[in-house]
Coordinates of C-alpha atoms and ligand atoms in Angstrom, one line a residue:
M1 CA 0.0 0.0 0.0
P2 CA 1.7 3.3 -1.0
S3 CA 2.1 5.9 1.7
L4 CA 0.3 9.2 1.6
H5 CA 3.6 10.9 2.6
G6 CA 7.0 10.8 1.0
Q7 CA 9.1 12.6 -1.5
P8 CA 7.7 13.9 -4.8
E9 CA 7.8 11.1 -7.3
A10 CA 9.1 11.1 -10.9
L11 CA 6.7 11.4 -13.8
P12 CA 7.3 10.8 -17.5
T13 CA 8.8 13.9 -19.1
D14 CA 6.0 14.2 -21.7
S15 CA 2.6 15.1 -20.4
R16 CA -0.4 13.0 -21.5
A17 CA -2.7 15.9 -20.4
V18 CA -1.0 18.3 -22.9
K19 CA -1.1 15.7 -25.6
R20 CA -4.8 15.2 -25.1
C21 CA -5.4 18.9 -25.2
D22 CA -3.6 18.9 -28.6
Q23 CA -5.8 16.0 -29.8
L24 CA -8.9 17.9 -28.8
G25 CA -7.7 21.1 -30.6
A26 CA -9.2 20.2 -34.0
H27 CA -12.2 18.7 -35.8
P28 CA -14.4 16.9 -34.7
F29 CA -13.7 18.4 -31.3
S30 CA -13.8 21.9 -32.9
D31 CA -16.9 23.5 -34.4
T32 CA -14.7 25.1 -37.1
Q33 CA -12.6 23.3 -39.6
D34 CA -9.7 25.8 -39.1
G35 CA -8.5 26.2 -35.6
L36 CA -10.4 25.6 -32.4
F37 CA -13.9 26.9 -31.4
R38 CA -15.9 24.7 -29.0
A39 CA -19.3 26.2 -28.1
Y40 CA -21.4 25.1 -25.2
L41 CA -23.6 22.1 -26.2
S42 CA -22.4 22.2 -29.9
D43 CA -21.6 19.1 -31.9
A44 CA -17.9 19.6 -31.1
Y45 CA -18.8 19.9 -27.4
K46 CA -20.7 16.6 -27.6
A47 CA -17.9 14.8 -29.4
T48 CA -15.5 16.2 -26.8
C49 CA -17.6 15.0 -23.9
T50 CA -17.8 11.5 -25.4
Q51 CA -14.0 11.4 -25.7
V52 CA -13.3 12.9 -22.3
A53 CA -15.8 10.5 -20.6
Q54 CA -13.9 7.6 -22.2
W55 CA -10.7 8.9 -20.7
M56 CA -12.4 9.3 -17.3
H57 CA -13.5 5.7 -17.5
E58 CA -10.0 4.5 -18.4
A59 CA -8.7 6.5 -15.4
G60 CA -11.0 4.6 -13.0
M61 CA -14.0 7.0 -12.8
T62 CA -17.7 6.8 -13.5
S63 CA -19.0 9.7 -15.5
R64 CA -22.3 11.5 -16.1
M65 CA -23.6 14.6 -17.8
D66 CA -25.3 16.8 -15.2
A67 CA -28.6 18.8 -15.7
A68 CA -26.6 21.8 -17.0
G69 CA -24.6 19.8 -19.5
N70 CA -21.4 19.7 -17.5
L71 CA -19.3 16.5 -17.7
I72 CA -18.5 15.0 -14.3
G73 CA -16.3 12.1 -13.5
R74 CA -16.3 10.5 -10.0
Y75 CA -13.7 8.4 -8.2
E76 CA -15.0 7.1 -4.9
G77 CA -13.1 7.5 -1.7
Q78 CA -12.7 4.9 1.1
T79 CA -16.3 5.3 1.9
P80 CA -18.8 5.4 -1.0
G81 CA -20.8 8.6 -1.2
A82 CA -18.2 10.6 0.8
P83 CA -17.9 14.4 0.1
A84 CA -15.8 15.1 -2.9
L85 CA -12.8 17.3 -3.7
L86 CA -13.8 18.8 -7.0
I87 CA -11.1 19.3 -9.6
G88 CA -12.5 21.4 -12.5
S89 CA -12.1 23.8 -15.3
H90 CA -14.0 24.3 -18.6
L91 CA -14.4 22.4 -21.8
D92 CA -15.8 25.3 -23.9
S93 CA -13.6 27.8 -25.7
V94 CA -13.6 31.2 -27.4
R95 CA -13.5 31.5 -31.2
N96 CA -10.1 30.9 -32.6
A97 CA -8.9 29.6 -29.3
G98 CA -5.8 28.1 -27.8
R99 CA -5.9 24.4 -26.9
Y100 CA -5.1 24.7 -23.2
D101 CA -7.4 27.4 -21.7
G102 CA -9.7 25.4 -19.5
M103 CA -9.1 22.0 -21.1
L104 CA -5.7 21.5 -19.5
G105 CA -7.2 21.8 -16.0
V106 CA -9.8 19.1 -16.8
M107 CA -7.1 16.8 -18.4
L108 CA -4.9 17.2 -15.3
G109 CA -7.8 16.3 -13.1
I110 CA -8.1 13.0 -15.0
E111 CA -4.4 12.4 -14.6
V112 CA -4.7 12.9 -10.9
V113 CA -7.3 10.2 -10.6
A114 CA -5.5 7.9 -13.0
H115 CA -2.4 8.2 -10.8
F116 CA -4.2 7.3 -7.5
A117 CA -6.3 4.6 -9.2
A118 CA -3.1 3.0 -10.7
Q119 CA -1.7 2.8 -7.2
G120 CA -4.9 1.3 -5.9
L121 CA -5.2 4.2 -3.5
R122 CA -8.6 5.3 -2.1
L123 CA -8.6 8.6 -0.2
P124 CA -10.8 9.7 2.7
F125 CA -12.8 11.7 0.3
A126 CA -14.0 11.2 -3.3
L127 CA -12.5 13.0 -6.3
E128 CA -14.7 14.5 -8.9
V129 CA -13.4 15.9 -12.1
I130 CA -15.7 18.6 -13.6
G131 CA -15.6 19.8 -17.2
F132 CA -17.8 22.9 -17.2
G133 CA -19.8 23.6 -20.3
D134 CA -20.1 27.3 -20.4
E135 CA -17.3 29.4 -18.9
E136 CA -16.4 31.7 -21.9
G137 CA -19.9 32.7 -22.8
S138 CA -18.9 32.2 -26.5
R139 CA -22.2 30.8 -27.6
F140 CA -24.8 32.8 -25.7
P141 CA -24.5 36.3 -24.2
T142 CA -23.8 34.9 -20.7
S143 CA -20.8 33.4 -19.0
M144 CA -20.1 30.8 -16.3
L145 CA -23.7 29.7 -16.6
T146 CA -22.8 26.1 -15.8
S147 CA -20.6 26.6 -12.8
R148 CA -23.2 29.0 -11.4
A149 CA -25.7 26.1 -11.8
V150 CA -23.3 23.8 -9.9
A151 CA -22.6 26.4 -7.2
G152 CA -26.3 27.0 -6.8
T153 CA -26.1 30.7 -7.5
L154 CA -28.1 30.7 -10.7
D155 CA -31.6 32.1 -10.0
A156 CA -33.0 31.9 -13.5
L157 CA -31.9 30.7 -16.9
P158 CA -31.8 33.1 -19.9
L159 CA -33.8 30.7 -22.0
D160 CA -34.7 33.2 -24.7
A161 CA -31.0 34.1 -25.3
V162 CA -30.0 33.3 -28.9
D163 CA -26.8 32.1 -30.4
A164 CA -25.2 33.4 -33.7
N165 CA -27.7 31.2 -35.6
G166 CA -30.7 32.6 -33.8
T167 CA -31.2 29.3 -31.9
T168 CA -32.5 29.9 -28.3
L169 CA -30.9 28.4 -25.3
R170 CA -34.2 26.6 -24.7
D171 CA -34.0 24.8 -28.0
V172 CA -30.4 24.0 -27.6
L173 CA -31.1 22.4 -24.2
H174 CA -34.0 20.4 -25.6
S175 CA -32.0 19.2 -28.6
N176 CA -29.3 17.9 -26.2
G177 CA -31.9 16.1 -24.1
L178 CA -31.6 18.5 -21.2
D179 CA -34.8 19.8 -19.5
P180 CA -34.7 23.5 -18.8
A181 CA -37.0 23.0 -15.9
R182 CA -34.4 20.7 -14.2
Y183 CA -31.3 22.8 -15.0
L184 CA -30.9 24.1 -11.5
E185 CA -30.8 20.5 -10.2
A186 CA -27.1 20.6 -11.2
A187 CA -26.5 22.4 -7.9
Y188 CA -24.4 20.7 -5.2
K189 CA -25.2 20.9 -1.5
P190 CA -22.2 22.3 0.4
Q191 CA -22.0 19.1 2.5
Q192 CA -21.4 17.1 -0.7
V193 CA -18.2 19.0 -1.4
L194 CA -14.9 19.3 0.4
A195 CA -13.3 22.0 -1.7
Y196 CA -12.6 23.0 -5.3
L197 CA -9.2 22.9 -7.0
E198 CA -8.6 24.4 -10.4
A199 CA -5.5 24.2 -12.5
H200 CA -5.4 26.7 -15.3
I201 CA -2.9 28.3 -17.6
E202 CA -1.8 31.7 -16.3
Q203 CA -2.9 33.6 -19.5
G204 CA -0.4 36.2 -18.5
P205 CA 3.5 36.6 -18.5
V206 CA 4.2 36.8 -14.7
L207 CA 5.4 33.1 -14.2
E208 CA 7.5 33.2 -17.4
A209 CA 9.2 36.4 -16.2
A210 CA 9.8 34.8 -12.8
N211 CA 11.1 31.6 -14.5
M212 CA 8.6 29.5 -12.7
G213 CA 6.6 26.6 -14.2
V214 CA 3.7 26.9 -11.8
G215 CA 2.4 29.4 -9.3
V216 CA -0.3 29.8 -6.7
V217 CA -3.3 32.1 -7.1
T218 CA -4.2 34.2 -4.0
A219 CA -7.3 35.8 -5.4
I220 CA -9.3 36.5 -8.5
A221 CA -9.3 40.2 -9.2
A222 CA -12.0 42.7 -8.3
Q223 CA -13.1 44.5 -11.4
Y224 CA -14.7 47.8 -12.4
R225 CA -15.8 48.7 -15.9
F226 CA -16.7 52.3 -16.8
K227 CA -17.9 54.1 -19.9
V228 CA -16.2 57.5 -20.0
S229 CA -17.7 60.2 -22.2
M230 CA -15.9 63.5 -22.9
Q231 CA -17.9 66.1 -24.7
G232 CA -16.1 69.1 -26.2
V233 CA -17.0 71.3 -29.2
A234 CA -16.5 70.2 -32.8
G235 CA -15.0 72.8 -35.0
H236 CA -13.2 73.5 -38.3
A237 CA -9.7 72.1 -38.2
G238 CA -8.5 75.1 -40.3
T239 CA -10.2 78.0 -38.7
M240 CA -10.5 77.2 -34.9
P241 CA -7.4 78.6 -33.1
M242 CA -5.6 76.2 -30.8
S243 CA -6.3 78.5 -27.8
L244 CA -10.1 78.4 -28.3
R245 CA -10.5 74.7 -28.9
K246 CA -12.4 72.2 -26.7
D247 CA -10.9 69.1 -28.3
A248 CA -12.5 66.0 -26.7
L249 CA -9.9 63.7 -28.2
A250 CA -6.9 65.7 -26.9
A251 CA -8.6 65.6 -23.5
A252 CA -9.2 61.8 -23.8
A253 CA -5.5 61.3 -24.8
Q254 CA -4.4 63.2 -21.6
A255 CA -6.9 61.1 -19.6
I256 CA -5.6 57.8 -21.0
A257 CA -2.0 58.8 -20.1
A258 CA -3.2 59.6 -16.5
I259 CA -5.0 56.3 -16.3
E260 CA -1.8 54.5 -17.4
R261 CA 0.3 56.4 -14.9
I262 CA -2.1 55.7 -11.9
G263 CA -2.4 52.0 -13.0
A264 CA 1.3 51.7 -12.9
S265 CA 1.7 53.4 -9.6
G266 CA 0.1 50.7 -7.5
P267 CA 1.0 47.1 -6.5
E268 CA 1.7 44.5 -9.2
D269 CA -1.9 43.2 -9.3
L270 CA -3.4 46.6 -10.1
V271 CA -4.1 47.1 -13.8
A272 CA -6.0 49.9 -15.6
T273 CA -6.9 49.6 -19.3
V274 CA -8.5 51.7 -22.0
G275 CA -9.4 49.2 -24.7
Q276 CA -12.0 51.0 -26.7
L277 CA -12.1 54.6 -28.0
C278 CA -14.7 56.2 -30.3
V279 CA -14.1 59.7 -31.7
G280 CA -16.8 61.9 -33.2
P281 CA -17.5 63.4 -35.6
G282 CA -14.3 61.5 -36.9
A283 CA -13.1 63.5 -39.8
S284 CA -9.6 64.6 -40.6
N285 CA -10.6 68.2 -41.0
V286 CA -12.8 68.5 -37.9
V287 CA -11.7 69.2 -34.3
P288 CA -13.1 66.2 -32.3
G289 CA -16.2 67.2 -30.3
Q290 CA -16.8 63.8 -28.7
A291 CA -14.6 61.1 -27.3
T292 CA -16.0 58.0 -25.6
F293 CA -13.8 55.3 -24.1
S294 CA -13.9 52.2 -21.9
L295 CA -12.1 51.9 -18.6
D296 CA -11.3 48.6 -17.0
I297 CA -9.7 48.6 -13.5
R298 CA -8.7 45.4 -11.7
A299 CA -6.9 44.5 -8.5
G300 CA -6.6 41.6 -6.0
T301 CA -8.5 43.5 -3.4
A302 CA -11.5 45.9 -3.6
Q303 CA -9.5 48.4 -1.5
V304 CA -6.6 48.7 -4.1
R305 CA -9.1 48.8 -7.0
D306 CA -11.3 51.5 -5.3
K307 CA -8.3 53.7 -4.4
A308 CA -7.1 53.6 -8.0
A309 CA -10.7 54.3 -9.3
T310 CA -11.0 57.3 -7.0
E311 CA -7.6 58.7 -8.2
I312 CA -8.5 58.1 -11.8
C313 CA -11.9 59.8 -11.5
A314 CA -10.3 62.8 -9.8
A315 CA -7.7 63.1 -12.5
L316 CA -10.3 62.9 -15.2
H317 CA -12.4 65.6 -13.6
T318 CA -9.3 67.9 -13.3
I319 CA -8.5 67.3 -17.0
A320 CA -12.1 68.0 -18.1
Q321 CA -12.3 71.1 -16.0
Q322 CA -9.0 72.6 -17.3
R323 CA -10.1 72.0 -20.9
G324 CA -13.7 73.1 -20.6
I325 CA -14.9 69.6 -21.4
T326 CA -18.1 68.0 -20.1
L327 CA -17.3 64.6 -18.4
A328 CA -19.6 61.7 -17.8
L329 CA -18.6 58.5 -16.0
E330 CA -20.9 55.5 -16.1
R331 CA -20.1 52.4 -14.1
Q332 CA -21.1 49.3 -16.1
N333 CA -19.6 46.5 -14.0
D334 CA -18.6 46.0 -10.4
L335 CA -17.3 42.5 -9.6
P336 CA -16.0 41.9 -6.1
P337 CA -12.7 40.0 -5.7
T338 CA -12.7 36.3 -4.9
P339 CA -10.1 35.5 -2.4
C340 CA -8.8 31.9 -2.6
D341 CA -9.1 29.9 0.6
P342 CA -6.1 30.9 2.8
D343 CA -5.6 27.4 4.3
L344 CA -5.8 25.6 0.9
T345 CA -3.6 28.3 -0.7
E346 CA -0.9 27.7 2.0
R347 CA -1.1 24.0 1.4
L348 CA -0.7 24.5 -2.4
A349 CA 2.2 26.8 -1.9
T350 CA 3.8 24.2 0.4
S351 CA 3.3 21.6 -2.3
V352 CA 4.8 23.9 -5.0
A353 CA 7.9 24.4 -2.8
R354 CA 8.2 20.7 -2.2
V355 CA 7.9 19.8 -5.8
T356 CA 9.9 22.6 -7.4
G357 CA 12.4 23.3 -4.6
H358 CA 11.6 27.0 -4.8
T359 CA 9.3 29.3 -2.8
A360 CA 6.0 29.4 -4.6
R361 CA 5.3 32.5 -6.7
R362 CA 1.9 33.9 -5.6
L363 CA -0.2 35.9 -8.0
V364 CA -3.6 37.4 -8.4
S365 CA -5.6 36.3 -11.4
G366 CA -6.7 39.2 -13.5
A367 CA -8.9 36.9 -15.5
G368 CA -12.1 35.3 -14.3
H369 CA -12.4 31.6 -13.8
D370 CA -15.0 29.0 -12.7
A371 CA -13.2 29.0 -9.3
M372 CA -14.7 32.5 -8.6
V373 CA -18.2 31.1 -9.0
M374 CA -17.5 27.9 -7.1
A375 CA -16.2 30.0 -4.1
A376 CA -19.9 30.6 -3.2
L377 CA -20.3 26.8 -2.7
T378 CA -17.0 25.7 -1.1
P379 CA -13.4 26.8 -0.4
V380 CA -11.5 27.2 -3.6
C381 CA -7.8 27.2 -4.6
M382 CA -6.0 27.5 -7.9
V383 CA -2.7 26.6 -9.4
F384 CA -1.5 28.5 -12.4
I385 CA 0.7 27.0 -15.2
R386 CA 3.1 29.1 -17.2
C387 CA 2.2 29.7 -20.8
K388 CA 4.4 31.0 -23.5
E389 CA 4.7 34.8 -23.5
G390 CA 1.5 35.0 -21.6
I391 CA -0.5 34.5 -24.8
S392 CA -4.0 33.1 -24.5
H393 CA -7.3 33.2 -26.4
N394 CA -5.1 32.7 -29.4
P395 CA -4.0 29.6 -31.4
A396 CA -0.5 30.5 -30.4
E397 CA -1.2 29.5 -26.8
A398 CA 1.6 27.2 -25.7
V399 CA 2.4 25.1 -22.6
R400 CA 5.6 23.2 -21.8
H401 CA 5.2 19.5 -21.0
D402 CA 7.4 19.7 -18.0
D403 CA 5.4 22.6 -16.5
A404 CA 2.2 20.5 -16.9
Q405 CA 3.9 17.6 -15.2
Q406 CA 5.0 19.9 -12.4
A407 CA 1.5 21.0 -11.9
L408 CA 0.3 17.4 -11.8
L409 CA 2.9 16.6 -9.1
V410 CA 1.8 19.7 -7.1
M411 CA -1.9 18.6 -7.3
L412 CA -1.0 15.0 -6.2
D413 CA 1.1 16.3 -3.3
F414 CA -1.6 18.7 -2.3
I415 CA -4.2 16.0 -2.3
R416 CA -2.0 13.6 -0.3
T417 CA -1.5 16.3 2.4
L418 CA -5.2 17.0 2.4
A419 CA -5.9 13.3 2.9
A420 CA -3.3 13.1 5.7
S421 CA -4.6 16.2 7.5
P422 CA -8.0 17.3 6.3
A423 CA -9.0 20.9 5.9
Q424 CA -11.8 22.2 8.2
E425 CA -15.1 20.5 7.9
P426 CA -17.2 22.0 5.1
T427 CA -19.5 24.6 6.5
E428 CA -22.5 26.3 5.0
F429 CA -21.4 29.3 2.9
S430 CA -22.4 32.6 4.4
A431 CA -21.9 35.9 2.6
Ligands
LIG1 ZN1 -10.3 29.5 -19.0

């Protein structure tokens, strides 16, 4: 009987999880002939679930599709029906996607179970591997629909939402044999679950810059999104003297520079971005009278985000006032941060140190993940895997085999320590 303790073991240098992601990167696992696009409950999604379920069975799991269309594999613990450690990520993708975003976390979950099953090892808890169906919101104008169903935080389904072909979510569910009236039955009870672990590519360049293959996520960032409108006066580009202009675009340019400066003045996890800019009237011989731009601010804590937002708003007001421009700020999005569970995060960091021989690099996730939804159900933790140049949502997404194997060792070590000294008893979530 293998021990729960001991030194990190050696794994093959090539990663079956990465190879499987590569296999799933093309037709029939993609809805497009060129590149990868896997939409929630599409033909490619169904083909993917069939293939992944087969791998779950080979690894020693039973599998089922839940009421929301998630694929769930289960490996029983020492006692049948015991609460489960959930290991998940998503099976859907954006258009023209990379092969590892989401998928790698699911494939690593299967490797974890395959490893314990091959050793004949049953844990004091069950392991469940979840492939979520809708994280990206790339088919319907929604996102994280299916993890919200599992976490029990989905109040109502947008059944009349339509995809690019005009098909409603209602019809898509029906044609997949899913009953909209039973969708919310995908919800777990907190006492069925021990915790949620997600492995995901970083989708950013921090681990690469730190020369680390894996890292530990401390929180998923708080986010604000604003629409900023600057109203000046349009005028003739030839006849309006510079001193008399109320140039909305020049004001916006100054504002964008201020946003960049304030974003760069905070801690590493603070980021501020202007990603869209519309200029009116938009002619080469007209002084711009109108400039509208997006503003996205994120940080690991609401405190850091809010401080930056306050500074940015003050800077924008000053610029507008000095230039005689009318400023309007409309907040469109306010997402609170999701802290990862401190105890589980410490355990993950310890496992990273044991496996890599280096202190774990901790970082905030600027991108959203299923984990932030699952945090409403159970304590969550995340391990990040380095990806080449931080590129993601792009066919150029690339992951090293040895990094994926390192992540697998971290997950195995983490689960062994969890089995040897359990986390706190699951408690009812309270906000
Ligand atoms: Zn993802």
